[in-house]
Coordinates of C-alpha atoms in Angstrom, one line a residue:
X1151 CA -29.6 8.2 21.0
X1152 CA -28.6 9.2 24.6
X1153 CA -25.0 10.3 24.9
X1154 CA -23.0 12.8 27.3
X1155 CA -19.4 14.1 25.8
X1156 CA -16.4 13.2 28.4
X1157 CA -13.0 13.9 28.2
X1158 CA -11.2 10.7 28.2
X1159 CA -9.5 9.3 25.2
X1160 CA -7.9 6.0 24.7
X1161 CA -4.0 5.4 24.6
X1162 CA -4.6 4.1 20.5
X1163 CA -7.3 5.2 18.5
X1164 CA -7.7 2.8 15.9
X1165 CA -9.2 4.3 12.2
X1166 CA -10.1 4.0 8.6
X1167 CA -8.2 5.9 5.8
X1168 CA -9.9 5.8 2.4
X1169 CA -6.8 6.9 -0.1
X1170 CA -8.0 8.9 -3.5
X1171 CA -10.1 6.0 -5.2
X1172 CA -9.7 4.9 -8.7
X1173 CA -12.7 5.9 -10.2
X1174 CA -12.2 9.8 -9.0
X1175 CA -15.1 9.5 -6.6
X1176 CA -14.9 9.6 -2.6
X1177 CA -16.3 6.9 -0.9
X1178 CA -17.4 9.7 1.2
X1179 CA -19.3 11.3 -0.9
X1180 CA -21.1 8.1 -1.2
X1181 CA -23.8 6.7 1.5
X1182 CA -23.2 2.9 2.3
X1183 CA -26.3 2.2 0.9
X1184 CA -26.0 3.5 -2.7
X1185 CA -22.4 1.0 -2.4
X1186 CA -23.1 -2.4 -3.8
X1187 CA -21.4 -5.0 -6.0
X1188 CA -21.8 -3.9 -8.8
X1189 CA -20.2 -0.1 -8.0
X1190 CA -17.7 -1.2 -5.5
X1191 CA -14.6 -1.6 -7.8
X1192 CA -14.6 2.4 -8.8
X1193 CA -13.9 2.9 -4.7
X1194 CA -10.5 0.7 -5.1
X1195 CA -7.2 2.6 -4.7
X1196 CA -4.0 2.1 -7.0
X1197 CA -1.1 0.2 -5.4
X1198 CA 0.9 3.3 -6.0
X1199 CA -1.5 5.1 -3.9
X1200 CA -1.8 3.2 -1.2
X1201 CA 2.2 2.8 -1.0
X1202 CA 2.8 6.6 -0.5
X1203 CA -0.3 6.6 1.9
X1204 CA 1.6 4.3 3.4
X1205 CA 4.8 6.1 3.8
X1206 CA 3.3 9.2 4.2
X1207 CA 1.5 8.2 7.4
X1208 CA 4.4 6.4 8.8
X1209 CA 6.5 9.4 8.5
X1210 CA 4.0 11.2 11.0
X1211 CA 3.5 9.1 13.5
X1212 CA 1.1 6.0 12.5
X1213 CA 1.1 2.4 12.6
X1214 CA -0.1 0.8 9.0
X1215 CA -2.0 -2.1 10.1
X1216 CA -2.8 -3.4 6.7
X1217 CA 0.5 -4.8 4.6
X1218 CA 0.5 -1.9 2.0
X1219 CA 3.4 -3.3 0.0
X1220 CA 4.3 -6.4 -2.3
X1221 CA 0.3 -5.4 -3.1
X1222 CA -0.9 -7.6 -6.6
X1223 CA -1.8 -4.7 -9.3
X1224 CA -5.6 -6.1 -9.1
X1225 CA -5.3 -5.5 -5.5
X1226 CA -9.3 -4.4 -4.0
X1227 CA -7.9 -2.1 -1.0
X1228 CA -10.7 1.3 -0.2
X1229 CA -9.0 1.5 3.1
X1230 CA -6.0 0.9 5.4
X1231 CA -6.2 0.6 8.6
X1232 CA -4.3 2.5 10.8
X1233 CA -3.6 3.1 14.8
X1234 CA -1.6 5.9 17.3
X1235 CA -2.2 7.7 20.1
X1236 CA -4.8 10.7 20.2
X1237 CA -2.1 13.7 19.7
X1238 CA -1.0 12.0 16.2
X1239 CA -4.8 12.8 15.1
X1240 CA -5.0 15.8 16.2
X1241 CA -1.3 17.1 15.2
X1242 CA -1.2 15.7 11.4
X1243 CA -5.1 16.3 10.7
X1244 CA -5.4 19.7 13.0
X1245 CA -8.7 18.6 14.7
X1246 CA -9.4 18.1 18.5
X1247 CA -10.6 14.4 19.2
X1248 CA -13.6 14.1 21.9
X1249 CA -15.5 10.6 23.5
X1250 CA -19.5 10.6 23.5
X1251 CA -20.4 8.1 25.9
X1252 CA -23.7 6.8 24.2
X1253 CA -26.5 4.5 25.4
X1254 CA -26.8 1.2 23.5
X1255 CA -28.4 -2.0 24.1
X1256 CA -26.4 -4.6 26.2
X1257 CA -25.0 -7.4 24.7
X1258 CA -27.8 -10.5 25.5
X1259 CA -30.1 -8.1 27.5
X1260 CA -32.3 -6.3 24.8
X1261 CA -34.4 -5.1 28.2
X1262 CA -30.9 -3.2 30.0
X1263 CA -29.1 -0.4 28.2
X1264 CA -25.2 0.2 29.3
X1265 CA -23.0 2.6 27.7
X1266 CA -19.9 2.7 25.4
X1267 CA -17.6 4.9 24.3
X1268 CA -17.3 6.3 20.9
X1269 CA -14.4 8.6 19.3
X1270 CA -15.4 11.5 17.4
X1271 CA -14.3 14.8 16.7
X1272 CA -15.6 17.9 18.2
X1273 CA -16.4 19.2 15.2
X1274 CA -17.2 15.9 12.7
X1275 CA -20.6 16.8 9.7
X1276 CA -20.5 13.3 10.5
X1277 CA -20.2 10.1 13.0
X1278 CA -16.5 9.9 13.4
X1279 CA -15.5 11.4 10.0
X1280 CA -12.0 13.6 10.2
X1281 CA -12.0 15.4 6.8
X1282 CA -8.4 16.4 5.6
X1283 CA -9.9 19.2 3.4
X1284 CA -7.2 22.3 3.3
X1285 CA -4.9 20.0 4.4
X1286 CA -1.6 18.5 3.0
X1287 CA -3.1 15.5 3.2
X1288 CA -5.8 16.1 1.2
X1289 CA -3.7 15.1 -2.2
X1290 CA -3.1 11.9 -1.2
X1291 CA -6.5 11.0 1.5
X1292 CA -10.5 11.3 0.9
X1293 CA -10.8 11.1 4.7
X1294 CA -10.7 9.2 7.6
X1295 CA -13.3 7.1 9.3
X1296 CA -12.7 6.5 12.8
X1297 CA -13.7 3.0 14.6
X1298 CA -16.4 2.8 16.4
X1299 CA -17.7 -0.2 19.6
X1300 CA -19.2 -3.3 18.0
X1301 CA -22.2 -5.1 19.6
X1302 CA -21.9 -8.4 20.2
X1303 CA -25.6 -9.7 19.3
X1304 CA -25.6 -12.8 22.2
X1305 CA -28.5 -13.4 22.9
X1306 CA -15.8 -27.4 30.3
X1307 CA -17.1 -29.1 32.7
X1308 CA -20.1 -31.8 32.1
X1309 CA -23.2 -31.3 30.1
X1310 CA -25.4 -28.9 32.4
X1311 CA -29.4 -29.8 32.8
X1312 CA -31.2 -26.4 33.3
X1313 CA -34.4 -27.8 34.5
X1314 CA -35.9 -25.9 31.6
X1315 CA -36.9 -26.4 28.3
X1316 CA -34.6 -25.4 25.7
X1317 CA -32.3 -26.9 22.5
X1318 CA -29.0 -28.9 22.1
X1319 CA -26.7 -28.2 19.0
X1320 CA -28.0 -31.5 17.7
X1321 CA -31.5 -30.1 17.7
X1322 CA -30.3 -27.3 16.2
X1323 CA -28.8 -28.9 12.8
X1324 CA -32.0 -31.4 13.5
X1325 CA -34.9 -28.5 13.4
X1326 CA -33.5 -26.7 10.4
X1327 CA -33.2 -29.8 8.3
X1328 CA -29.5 -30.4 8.2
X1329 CA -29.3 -33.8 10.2
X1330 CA -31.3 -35.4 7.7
X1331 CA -28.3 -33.7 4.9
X1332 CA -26.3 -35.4 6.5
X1333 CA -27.3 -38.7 6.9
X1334 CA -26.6 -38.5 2.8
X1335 CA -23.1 -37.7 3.0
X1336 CA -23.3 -33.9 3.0
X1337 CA -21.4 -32.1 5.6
X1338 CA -20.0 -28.9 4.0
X1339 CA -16.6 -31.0 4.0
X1340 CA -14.3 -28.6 2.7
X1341 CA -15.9 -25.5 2.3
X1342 CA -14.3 -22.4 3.7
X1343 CA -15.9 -20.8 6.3
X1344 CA -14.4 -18.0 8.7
X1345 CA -16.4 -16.2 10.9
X1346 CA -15.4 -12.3 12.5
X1347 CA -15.9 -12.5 16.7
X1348 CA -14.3 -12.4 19.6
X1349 CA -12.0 -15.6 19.2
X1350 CA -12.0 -19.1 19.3
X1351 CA -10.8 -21.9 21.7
X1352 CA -10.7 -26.0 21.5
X1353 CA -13.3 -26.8 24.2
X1354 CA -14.0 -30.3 24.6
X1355 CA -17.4 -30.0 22.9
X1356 CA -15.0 -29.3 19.4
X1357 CA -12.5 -31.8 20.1
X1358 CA -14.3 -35.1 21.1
X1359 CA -16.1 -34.5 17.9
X1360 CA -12.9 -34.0 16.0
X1361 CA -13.3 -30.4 14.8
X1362 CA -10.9 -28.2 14.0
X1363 CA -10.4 -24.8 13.6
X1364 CA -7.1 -21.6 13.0
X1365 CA -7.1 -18.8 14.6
X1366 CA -6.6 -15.8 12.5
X1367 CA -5.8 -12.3 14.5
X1368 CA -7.8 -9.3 13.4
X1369 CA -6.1 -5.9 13.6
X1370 CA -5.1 -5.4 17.4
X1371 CA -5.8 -8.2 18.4
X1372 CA -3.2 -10.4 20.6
X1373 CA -3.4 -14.1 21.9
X1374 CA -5.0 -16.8 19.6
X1375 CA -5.0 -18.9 21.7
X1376 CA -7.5 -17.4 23.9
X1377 CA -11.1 -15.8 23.6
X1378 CA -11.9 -13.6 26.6
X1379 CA -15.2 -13.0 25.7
X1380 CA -16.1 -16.2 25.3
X1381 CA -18.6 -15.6 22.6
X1382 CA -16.9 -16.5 19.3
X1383 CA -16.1 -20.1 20.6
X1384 CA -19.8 -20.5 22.2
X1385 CA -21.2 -18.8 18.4
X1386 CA -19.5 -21.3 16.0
X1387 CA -21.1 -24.2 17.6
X1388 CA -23.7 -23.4 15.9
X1389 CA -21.8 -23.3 12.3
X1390 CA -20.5 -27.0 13.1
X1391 CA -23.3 -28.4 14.1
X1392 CA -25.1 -27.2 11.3
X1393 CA -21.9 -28.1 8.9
X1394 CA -19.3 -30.2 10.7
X1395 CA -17.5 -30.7 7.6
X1396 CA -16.4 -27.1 7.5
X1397 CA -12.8 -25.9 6.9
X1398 CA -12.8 -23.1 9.5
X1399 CA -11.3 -20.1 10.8
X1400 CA -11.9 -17.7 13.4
X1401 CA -11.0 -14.2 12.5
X1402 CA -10.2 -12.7 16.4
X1403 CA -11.4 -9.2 16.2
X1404 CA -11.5 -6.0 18.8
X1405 CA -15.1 -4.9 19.2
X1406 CA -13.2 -1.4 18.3
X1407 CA -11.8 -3.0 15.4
X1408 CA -14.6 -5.0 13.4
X1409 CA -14.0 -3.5 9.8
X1410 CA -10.3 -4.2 10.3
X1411 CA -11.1 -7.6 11.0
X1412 CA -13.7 -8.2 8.2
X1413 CA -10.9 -7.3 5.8
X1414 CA -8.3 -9.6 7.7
X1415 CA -11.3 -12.4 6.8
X1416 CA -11.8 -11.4 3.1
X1417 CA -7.7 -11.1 1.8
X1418 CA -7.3 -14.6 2.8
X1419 CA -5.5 -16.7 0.2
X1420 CA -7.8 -18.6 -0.8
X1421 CA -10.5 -16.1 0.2
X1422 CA -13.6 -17.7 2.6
X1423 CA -16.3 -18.7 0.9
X1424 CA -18.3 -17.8 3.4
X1425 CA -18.1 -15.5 6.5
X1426 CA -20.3 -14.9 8.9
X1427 CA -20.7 -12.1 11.0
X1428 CA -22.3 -11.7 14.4
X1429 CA -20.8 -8.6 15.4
X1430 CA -22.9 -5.6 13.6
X1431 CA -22.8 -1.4 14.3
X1432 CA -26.4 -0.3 15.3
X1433 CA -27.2 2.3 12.5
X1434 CA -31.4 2.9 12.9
X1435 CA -31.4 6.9 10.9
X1436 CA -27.7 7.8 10.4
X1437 CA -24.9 6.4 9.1
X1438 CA -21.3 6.9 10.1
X1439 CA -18.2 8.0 8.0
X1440 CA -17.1 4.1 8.4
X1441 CA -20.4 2.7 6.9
X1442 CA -19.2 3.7 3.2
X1443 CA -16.0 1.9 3.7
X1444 CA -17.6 -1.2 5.5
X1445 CA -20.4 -1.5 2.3
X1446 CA -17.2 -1.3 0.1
X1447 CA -15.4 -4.3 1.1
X1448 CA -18.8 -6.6 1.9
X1449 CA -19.6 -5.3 -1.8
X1450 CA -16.5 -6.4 -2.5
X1451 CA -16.1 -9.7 -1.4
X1452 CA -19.3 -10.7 -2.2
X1453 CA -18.6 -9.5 -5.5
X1454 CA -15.6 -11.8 -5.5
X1455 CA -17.8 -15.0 -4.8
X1456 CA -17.8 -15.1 -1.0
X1457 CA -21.3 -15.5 0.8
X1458 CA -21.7 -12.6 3.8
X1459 CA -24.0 -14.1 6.2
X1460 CA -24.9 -11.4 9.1
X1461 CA -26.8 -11.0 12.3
X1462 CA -30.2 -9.0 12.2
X1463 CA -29.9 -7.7 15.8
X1464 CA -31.5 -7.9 19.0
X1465 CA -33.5 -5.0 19.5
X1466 CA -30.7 -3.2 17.3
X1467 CA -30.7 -2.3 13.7
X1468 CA -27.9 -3.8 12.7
X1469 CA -25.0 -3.2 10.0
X1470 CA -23.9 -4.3 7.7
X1471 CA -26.7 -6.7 7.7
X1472 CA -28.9 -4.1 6.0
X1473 CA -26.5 -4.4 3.1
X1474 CA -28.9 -6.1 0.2
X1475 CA -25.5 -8.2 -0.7
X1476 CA -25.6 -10.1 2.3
X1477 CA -28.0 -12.7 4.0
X1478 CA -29.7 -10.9 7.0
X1479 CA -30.8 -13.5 9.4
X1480 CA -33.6 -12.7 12.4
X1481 CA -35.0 -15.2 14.4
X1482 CA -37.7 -18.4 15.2
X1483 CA -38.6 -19.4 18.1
X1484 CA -39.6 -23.4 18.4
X1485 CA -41.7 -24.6 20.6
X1486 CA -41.2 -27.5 23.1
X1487 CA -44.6 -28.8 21.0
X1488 CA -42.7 -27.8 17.6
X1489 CA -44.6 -24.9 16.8
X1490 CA -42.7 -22.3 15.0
X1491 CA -43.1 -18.2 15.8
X1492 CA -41.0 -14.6 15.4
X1493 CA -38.9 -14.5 18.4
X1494 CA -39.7 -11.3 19.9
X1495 CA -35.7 -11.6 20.6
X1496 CA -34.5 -10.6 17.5
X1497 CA -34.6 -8.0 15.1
X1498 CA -36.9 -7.1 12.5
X1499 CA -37.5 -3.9 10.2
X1500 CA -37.0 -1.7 6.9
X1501 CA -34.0 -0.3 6.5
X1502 CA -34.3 3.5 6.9
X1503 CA -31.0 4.1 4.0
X1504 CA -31.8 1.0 1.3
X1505 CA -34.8 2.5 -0.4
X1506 CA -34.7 1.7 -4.1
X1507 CA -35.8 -0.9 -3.6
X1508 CA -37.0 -0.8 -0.4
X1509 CA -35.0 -3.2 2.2
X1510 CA -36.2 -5.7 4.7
X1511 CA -34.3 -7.1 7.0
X1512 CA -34.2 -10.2 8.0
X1513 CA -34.3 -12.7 4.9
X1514 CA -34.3 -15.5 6.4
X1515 CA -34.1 -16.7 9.9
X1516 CA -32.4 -19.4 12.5
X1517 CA -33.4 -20.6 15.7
X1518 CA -33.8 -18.4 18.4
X1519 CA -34.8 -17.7 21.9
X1520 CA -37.7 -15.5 23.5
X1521 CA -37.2 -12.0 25.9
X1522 CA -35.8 -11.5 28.2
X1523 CA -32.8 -12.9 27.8
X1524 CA -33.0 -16.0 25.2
X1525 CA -31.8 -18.6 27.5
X1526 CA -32.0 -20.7 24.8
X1527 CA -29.7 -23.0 23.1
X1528 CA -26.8 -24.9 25.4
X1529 CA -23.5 -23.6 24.1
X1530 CA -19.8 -24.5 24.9
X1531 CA -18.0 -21.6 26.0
X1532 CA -14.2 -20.9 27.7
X1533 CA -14.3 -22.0 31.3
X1534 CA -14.0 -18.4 33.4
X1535 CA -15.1 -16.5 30.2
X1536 CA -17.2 -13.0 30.0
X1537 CA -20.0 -15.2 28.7
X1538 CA -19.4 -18.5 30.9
X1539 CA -19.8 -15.8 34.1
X1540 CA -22.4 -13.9 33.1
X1541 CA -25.0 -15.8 31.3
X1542 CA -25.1 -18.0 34.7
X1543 CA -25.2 -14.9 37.5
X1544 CA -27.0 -12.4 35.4
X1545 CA -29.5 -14.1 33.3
X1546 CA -29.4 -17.3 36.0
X1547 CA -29.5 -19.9 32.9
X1548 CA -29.3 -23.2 35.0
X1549 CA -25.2 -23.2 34.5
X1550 CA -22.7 -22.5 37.0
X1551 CA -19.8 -20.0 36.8
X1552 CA -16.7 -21.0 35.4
X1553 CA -18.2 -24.8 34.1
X1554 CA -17.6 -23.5 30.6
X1555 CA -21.3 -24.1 29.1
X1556 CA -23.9 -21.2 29.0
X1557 CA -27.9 -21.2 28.0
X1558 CA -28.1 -18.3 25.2
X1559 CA -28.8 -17.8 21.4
X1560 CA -29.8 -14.4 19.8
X1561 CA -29.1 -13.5 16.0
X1562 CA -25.6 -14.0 17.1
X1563 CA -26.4 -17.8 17.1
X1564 CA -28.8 -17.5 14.0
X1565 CA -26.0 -16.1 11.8
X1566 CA -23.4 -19.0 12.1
X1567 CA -26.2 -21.2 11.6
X1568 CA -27.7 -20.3 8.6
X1569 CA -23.4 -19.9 7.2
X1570 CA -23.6 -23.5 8.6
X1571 CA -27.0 -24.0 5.8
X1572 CA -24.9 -22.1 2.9
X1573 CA -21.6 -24.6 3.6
X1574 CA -24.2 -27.5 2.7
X1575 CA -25.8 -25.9 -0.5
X1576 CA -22.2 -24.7 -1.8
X1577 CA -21.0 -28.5 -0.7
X1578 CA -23.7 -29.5 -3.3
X1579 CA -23.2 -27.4 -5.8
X1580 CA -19.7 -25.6 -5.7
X1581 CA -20.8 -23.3 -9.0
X1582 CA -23.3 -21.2 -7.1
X1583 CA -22.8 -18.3 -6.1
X1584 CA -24.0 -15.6 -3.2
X1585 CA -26.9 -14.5 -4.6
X1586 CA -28.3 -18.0 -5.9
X1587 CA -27.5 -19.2 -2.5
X1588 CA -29.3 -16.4 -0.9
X1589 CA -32.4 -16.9 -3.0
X1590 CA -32.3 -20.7 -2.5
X1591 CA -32.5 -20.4 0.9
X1592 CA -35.6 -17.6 0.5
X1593 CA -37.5 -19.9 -2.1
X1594 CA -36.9 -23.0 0.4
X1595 CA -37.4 -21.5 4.2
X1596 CA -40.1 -22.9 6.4
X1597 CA -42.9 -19.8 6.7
X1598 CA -43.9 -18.5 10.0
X1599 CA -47.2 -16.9 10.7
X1600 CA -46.9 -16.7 14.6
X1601 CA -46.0 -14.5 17.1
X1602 CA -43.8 -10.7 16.6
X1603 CA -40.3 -9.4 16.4
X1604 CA -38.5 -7.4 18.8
X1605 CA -40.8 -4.7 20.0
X1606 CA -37.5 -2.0 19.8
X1607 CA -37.2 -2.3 16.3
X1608 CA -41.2 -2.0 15.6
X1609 CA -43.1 -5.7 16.9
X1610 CA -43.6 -6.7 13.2
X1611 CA -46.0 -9.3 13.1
X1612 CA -45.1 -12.9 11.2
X1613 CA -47.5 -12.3 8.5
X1614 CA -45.9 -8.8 8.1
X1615 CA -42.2 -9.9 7.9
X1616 CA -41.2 -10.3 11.2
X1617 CA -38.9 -13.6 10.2
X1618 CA -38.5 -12.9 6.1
X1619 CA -38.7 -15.9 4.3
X1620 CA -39.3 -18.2 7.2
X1621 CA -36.7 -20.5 9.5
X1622 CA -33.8 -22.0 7.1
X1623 CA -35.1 -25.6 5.6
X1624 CA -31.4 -27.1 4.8
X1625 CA -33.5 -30.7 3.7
X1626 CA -35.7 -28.8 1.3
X1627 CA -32.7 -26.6 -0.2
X1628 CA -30.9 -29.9 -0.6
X1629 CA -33.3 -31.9 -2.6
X1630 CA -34.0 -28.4 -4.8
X1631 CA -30.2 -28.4 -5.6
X1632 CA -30.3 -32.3 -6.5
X1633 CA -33.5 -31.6 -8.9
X1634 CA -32.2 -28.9 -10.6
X1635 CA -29.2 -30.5 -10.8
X1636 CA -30.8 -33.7 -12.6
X1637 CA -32.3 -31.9 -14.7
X1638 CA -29.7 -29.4 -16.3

């Protein structure tokens, strides 16, 4: 990967701190991919722990974002999350704190490359580790694990015509067999489903249909009443229309922030049942020092009962989706004349750290658009947002700037979809759990045989794996449910 080392840090460096875990073992002595569900709890802290962490830090000079006291003895914290300016780092943990401004693909543009700026130190054995070995520190700490820039996988005024083909969120739940659910009464009313992004906002798509959502803010996060970006609001449209019965919340999260925000979604009382993540790291041969904490609390909650659904990347690799807890989702493509083929949008390989056994991404798939840009699927989005501006002057989508609808899809859209799909299986049977959910939706997909994935992650063919299981048959995992139901 492309980078150049600068000299300019940010004001707050936000990071990971793993206290001494219970079991005796450092989740840093662990890859994320040897971390699963059935591990995770021996990388959980003691309450007693994490409350002179706590202290300890707060004494020098950080901000505790996590609540660290009043914790319940059964408490699942591996990290807290911490913030301060650049001279706390390097004062309390004696290191020297450098940016790397590294190439990575652009959100909704798999064919342009931008940069973004990571946080490292100058002398890390490891992506944005800062080891307190030798250190006072290192009685109470395993390490820390700095943030690093998430990716965004992207792909009111009236209802825009493009002059082009492309979908509507009612042919969206339509094509993948939900409409049809719903016409018997299922609508995932109820269930509990929160997805991590950028924010979420009551366009009038949401309220003329009579959803509802809260906004929850991630760590350092302000305003939720507002989403910059645009592309949390434009995202869930494709969880309601898939599942408009859905009790949901929005998990507002800065892209230099993400783990902080996934563990905001999890401790919620009651936790999600489902969360769905569009935001991913890009991790293709090395892992970062905050890929072991981010395995531990997906291992965690999933271990807990909630269903992680995540994005598959576009032309990325993407993490946590790699994780073999959660549901990766990649992308189909449907044609105009209802042919289904691999978008060559989305991502597709075998992960380079999950070996034994060997992991696939994705597992299944949702709908989504073809290069360059996926101009695919007509979204609401905040009038004046990143998203409302861009999608219509840079990819010239057939909207106009500021009308608060944009043409775009991606695995960012595929994701909240196929959470969309698990809120109507968990509506129908409220027993199951995240992995007979996952393989329900495996046995049940639609297969595709056409077309190839993302050429940057390797141009697997269909009939090699390019979409897993096939595009997400809601109809068919529906009348499974009811069977085996009937006869049990």
């Amino acid at each position: 990967m492309a980078y150049s080392v600068e000299h300019r840090l940010p004001s707050k460096i936000y990071a990971h701190v793993s206290p001494k875990s219970r079991g005796g073992v450092s989740l840093f002595d662990f890859d994320a991919h040897k971390i699963t569900s059935d591990n995770a709890e021996q990388f959980v802290s003691d309450v007693d722990v994490i409350q002179r962490v706590w202290q300890e830090l707060t004494e020098h000079g950080f901000t505790v974002l996590d609540p660290c006291y009043d914790l319940p003895d059964d408490s699942s914290t591996v990290s807290i999350n911490i913030a301060a300016p650049p001279a706390v780092y390097e004062e309390y943990f004696e290191t020297i704190l450098v940016t790397e401004e590294r190439e990575v693909i652009q959100p909704g543009a798999v064919n342009l490359r931008r940069t973004r700026t990571y946080i490292d130190t100058a002398r890390a054995d490891r992506p944005g580790f800062i080891s307190p070995e030798g250190l006072p520190a290192a009685n109470l700490l395993e390490g820390v694990a700095l943030e690093q820039p998430a990716t965004t996988l992207r792909g009111a005024g009236p209802v825009p015509d493009p002059g082009y083909f492309h979908l509507t969120t009612d042919q969206v739940a339509e094509y993948l067999g939900a409409r049809s659910v719903h016409a018997r009464g299922c609508t995932g009313k109820g269930i509990r489903l929160s997805m991590v992004d950028t924010g979420w906002e009551e366009h009038p798509y949401f309220t003329d249909r009579g959803w509802s959502g809260t906004v929850l803010l991630g760590p350092g996060a302000a305003d939720v009443e507002v989403d910059e970006d645009g592309h949390g609001t434009s995202e869930s449209a494709n969880a309601f229309a898939v599942a408009p019965g859905i009790a949901f919340t929005m998990v507002k999260a800065l892209s230099t922030n993400l783990l902080g925000a996934f563990i905001e979604a999890a401790r919620q009382d009651p936790p999600p049942q489902i969360i769905s993540m569009s935001l991913q790291y890009d991790r293709k041969t090395e892992l970062a020092a905050l890929d072991p904490l981010l395995a531990a609390v997906v291992s965690l909650a999933v271990r807990n009962g909630t269903i992680v659904v995540c994005a598959a990347g576009n032309g990325h690799f993407a993490f946590p989706a790699q994780h073999p807890d959660t549901i990766a989702v990649g992308g189909v493509y449907r044609t105009d004349g209802g042919r289904l083929m691999a978008s060559n949008y989305a991502s597709a390989f075998t992960s380079a750290f999950y070996k034994d056994p060997v992991r696939t991404v994705p597992d299944v798939c949702g709908l989504v658009g073809m290069r360059p840009d996926a101009t695919y699927i007509l979204l609401p989005t905040p009038r004046g947002s990143t998203i409302d501006q861009d999608q219509s002057r840079r990819a010239a989508d057939g909207t106009t700037p500021g009308d608060g609808w944009a043409l775009l899809s991606g695995t960012s859209a595929a994701a909240p979809q196929v959470a969309g799909a698990c809120a109507l299986l968990l509506e129908s049977d409220p027993s199951a759990s995240p992995s007979q959910v996952k393989k329900l939706l495996m046995q049940t997909a639609s297969p595709v045989s056409e077309g190839w994935s993302n050429l940057d992650t390797g141009g697997l063919s269909a009939r090699a794996g390019a979409t897993g299981r096939g595009l997400v048959n809601v109809d068919r995992g529906f009348d499974l449910v009811r069977g085996l139901r009937a006869m049990g």
